[in-house]
XYZ file of C-alpha atoms in Angstrom:
274
model
C 193.096 194.656 104.945
C 196.835 195.394 104.723
C 199.626 193.069 104.078
C 202.983 192.877 105.808
C 205.974 190.625 105.852
C 208.620 189.711 108.268
C 212.229 190.300 107.239
C 213.594 187.164 109.019
C 213.331 185.304 105.726
C 216.478 187.186 104.586
C 218.857 185.908 107.081
C 217.164 183.664 109.691
C 217.131 184.270 113.434
C 219.714 184.603 115.764
C 220.406 186.279 119.176
C 223.004 189.002 119.971
C 225.944 187.181 121.515
C 226.404 189.749 123.968
C 223.138 188.398 125.570
C 225.061 185.283 126.691
C 226.478 187.079 129.545
C 224.118 190.210 129.671
C 220.578 189.624 129.782
C 219.794 193.327 128.922
C 221.664 192.812 125.655
C 220.018 189.715 124.095
C 218.123 191.181 121.245
C 216.750 189.011 118.427
C 218.730 189.524 115.173
C 218.275 188.564 111.541
C 221.946 188.880 109.951
C 220.964 189.986 106.582
C 220.588 193.178 104.723
C 217.622 195.180 106.024
C 217.778 197.318 102.744
C 217.566 194.324 100.535
C 214.688 192.876 102.657
C 212.536 195.829 102.638
C 213.041 196.423 98.889
C 212.081 193.006 97.929
C 209.233 192.910 100.475
C 207.854 196.061 98.708
C 208.659 194.372 95.346
C 206.391 191.506 96.400
C 203.400 193.927 96.970
C 203.370 194.355 100.669
C 202.823 197.734 102.180
C 204.126 196.987 105.880
C 207.030 195.193 107.561
C 207.939 193.814 110.895
C 211.493 193.573 112.250
C 213.278 192.138 115.160
C 214.443 194.385 118.195
C 218.005 194.009 117.389
C 217.932 194.911 113.672
C 216.024 198.175 114.537
C 218.319 199.031 117.510
C 221.081 199.172 114.973
C 219.372 202.296 113.577
C 219.485 203.995 117.079
C 220.870 207.545 116.367
C 220.356 207.117 112.501
C 216.753 206.665 112.463
C 216.878 208.641 109.035
C 218.510 205.644 107.151
C 215.752 203.301 108.164
C 212.942 205.738 107.391
C 214.780 206.190 103.924
C 214.411 202.489 103.416
C 210.790 202.843 104.172
C 210.095 205.521 102.161
C 211.765 203.986 99.121
C 209.379 201.024 99.283
C 206.476 203.245 100.312
C 206.296 200.874 103.579
C 205.024 201.187 107.088
C 206.676 199.617 110.160
C 203.906 197.558 111.643
C 205.594 196.418 114.549
C 208.738 195.328 116.247
C 209.337 191.879 117.760
C 211.077 191.310 120.966
C 210.928 188.577 123.858
C 211.824 187.597 127.015
C 212.064 184.705 129.588
C 209.312 186.687 131.853
C 209.358 184.053 134.657
C 212.772 184.771 136.487
C 212.274 187.731 138.779
C 215.936 188.498 139.431
C 216.377 189.376 135.755
C 213.086 190.526 134.913
C 214.017 194.242 135.247
C 216.709 193.839 132.788
C 214.363 192.088 130.310
C 211.957 195.062 130.487
C 214.761 197.412 129.969
C 215.542 195.773 126.825
C 211.940 195.707 125.778
C 211.409 199.355 126.598
C 214.606 200.108 124.330
C 212.887 198.017 121.519
C 209.588 199.915 121.992
C 211.397 203.288 121.909
C 213.052 202.671 118.700
C 209.808 201.353 117.509
C 207.920 204.228 118.427
C 210.492 206.681 116.726
C 209.956 204.648 113.470
C 206.235 204.724 113.596
C 205.490 201.141 114.650
C 201.958 200.355 115.833
C 202.705 196.974 117.698
C 205.243 195.613 120.097
C 205.139 191.547 119.581
C 206.656 189.849 122.464
C 207.538 185.944 122.328
C 208.731 184.220 125.506
C 207.937 182.209 128.784
C 210.834 180.123 129.365
C 210.845 176.641 130.139
C 212.846 175.529 133.148
C 215.399 172.625 133.054
C 212.917 170.843 135.299
C 209.975 171.660 133.453
C 207.072 174.153 133.788
C 206.081 175.274 137.438
C 202.417 175.972 137.882
C 203.692 179.351 139.256
C 205.389 180.142 136.127
C 202.032 180.959 134.322
C 201.222 183.615 136.838
C 204.877 185.050 136.493
C 204.574 185.021 132.648
C 201.136 186.814 132.947
C 202.603 189.369 135.302
C 205.679 189.922 133.127
C 203.629 190.490 129.942
C 201.455 192.927 131.698
C 204.325 194.865 132.946
C 205.755 194.808 129.464
C 202.419 195.895 127.930
C 202.621 199.011 130.342
C 206.054 199.740 128.998
C 204.830 199.457 125.346
C 201.768 201.964 126.092
C 204.267 204.560 127.757
C 205.972 204.415 124.318
C 202.700 204.598 122.102
C 202.734 200.981 121.212
C 200.269 198.130 121.867
C 202.124 194.848 123.014
C 200.658 191.590 121.999
C 201.935 188.284 123.170
C 203.105 185.584 120.423
C 203.475 182.069 121.595
C 206.007 179.811 119.942
C 207.090 176.097 120.077
C 209.840 175.910 122.591
C 208.172 178.284 125.047
C 205.939 177.196 127.919
C 202.838 178.040 125.985
C 202.231 175.732 123.031
C 199.017 174.001 123.526
C 195.501 175.272 123.906
C 195.281 174.467 127.638
C 198.501 176.363 128.403
C 197.502 179.359 126.155
C 193.924 179.603 127.770
C 195.582 179.504 131.238
C 198.036 182.422 130.514
C 195.451 184.417 128.713
C 193.028 184.143 131.598
C 195.822 185.808 133.998
C 196.777 188.706 131.670
C 194.914 191.619 129.745
C 197.399 191.599 126.876
C 196.352 191.146 123.186
C 197.281 187.923 121.213
C 199.201 187.998 117.770
C 199.172 184.272 116.805
C 201.705 182.612 114.802
C 199.556 179.985 112.884
C 202.281 177.301 112.298
C 203.750 177.450 115.849
C 200.431 177.214 117.431
C 199.155 174.536 114.942
C 202.171 172.390 115.553
C 201.392 172.896 119.271
C 198.210 171.365 118.989
C 195.803 174.247 118.479
C 192.890 174.221 116.139
C 193.708 177.501 114.442
C 190.003 178.423 113.132
C 188.664 177.620 116.575
C 191.477 179.674 118.282
C 190.611 182.669 115.998
C 187.074 182.427 116.681
C 187.429 182.006 120.399
C 190.073 185.008 120.789
C 188.965 187.212 117.853
C 188.411 190.293 120.393
C 192.083 189.926 121.385
C 193.640 189.645 117.998
C 194.316 192.890 116.380
C 197.369 191.677 114.466
C 198.324 188.066 113.003
C 201.202 186.349 111.793
C 200.465 183.907 108.939
C 203.017 181.259 108.596
C 202.930 177.872 106.322
C 203.364 174.519 108.225
C 204.517 171.305 106.631
C 203.789 168.695 109.031
C 205.519 165.872 107.327
C 208.330 166.716 106.969
C 208.143 169.142 109.602
C 209.184 172.774 108.587
C 207.695 176.180 107.774
C 206.842 176.853 104.057
C 204.968 179.639 101.829
C 201.264 179.843 102.620
C 200.321 178.168 99.409
C 202.223 175.006 100.647
C 200.124 174.660 103.745
C 196.936 172.697 103.228
C 195.393 174.098 106.410
C 195.947 177.579 105.675
C 192.668 178.103 103.534
C 190.643 177.130 106.643
C 192.680 179.612 108.914
C 191.974 182.472 106.286
C 188.284 181.521 106.261
C 188.365 181.977 110.005
C 189.651 185.403 109.712
C 186.773 186.299 107.163
C 184.338 184.880 109.519
C 185.351 187.226 112.273
C 185.569 190.006 110.013
C 189.112 190.446 110.773
C 190.371 193.681 109.202
C 193.775 194.434 110.630
C 197.356 193.837 109.406
C 198.307 190.296 108.225
C 201.994 189.811 108.187
C 203.422 186.763 106.540
C 206.303 185.104 108.210
C 208.846 182.457 107.046
C 211.864 181.872 108.989
C 214.013 180.819 105.941
C 213.666 180.256 102.322
C 216.284 179.788 99.654
C 214.630 182.584 97.574
C 213.137 184.848 99.914
C 211.446 187.267 97.117
C 209.955 184.467 95.584
C 208.445 182.917 98.647
C 206.892 186.473 99.469
C 205.299 187.053 96.068
C 203.948 183.542 96.337
C 202.461 183.705 99.625
C 200.854 187.310 99.027
C 199.518 186.112 95.647
C 197.852 182.966 97.422
C 196.562 185.275 100.355
C 195.055 187.691 97.987
C 193.401 185.158 95.849
C 191.805 183.673 99.394
C 190.470 187.109 100.216
C 189.290 188.414 96.968
C 185.804 187.887 98.185
C 186.345 190.633 100.644
C 188.936 192.684 98.866
C 188.111 193.239 95.143
């Protein structure tokens, strides 16, 4: 078992402003210091990191700078996170171009996974044919990732068309892509996470653990989520042995939150990890 962390705690989540008028340029971004984030993630005891596509694209042509950050913390790049609408046929090729750019920089920097969010909700609501379009788009993105030596995984979120268990089952039945659960988003969407992990264990080579506070609603370190222990137990039940990446969209003390989450997680897994 290896532990990673997403760098978005060190700056939050935005989209590149050029994407408002140019779909191909709509990369995710964390507007913080990558160097600081990687240094503090390593200091918390993690051995891997995940970054948004826009952050990694900033190192295109100067990959050695980012490799230096990884080497300084003895870190591996686990995954690059990207996303798309996927359901609009007239812009899908531009979205896939952007995903391919993310996969290429991920490959150059040693990533194993391409994590994909998305599945747009129309102004008039989800159409039944949107599930097929999303599945087809994900399969095409997975082929792009495969050509670049990465494994693509779908990552459902609140605000996309895949929130609850019925929608998730519907799209997964239509695509062969693997699954990278975000535990907080899926729990908030009405999924039973231990059941989900047992059901889809064979399709989960990588997972994001994110703490959820239901009241007031928000994302929290793992030790503040009363449901997280059952989720970790489910991972133990299915003998999960892949990367576990902790994600926390924001926190006033990112390094402290990372250390707390990792300490708690290692304590939960001590029966399988001396």
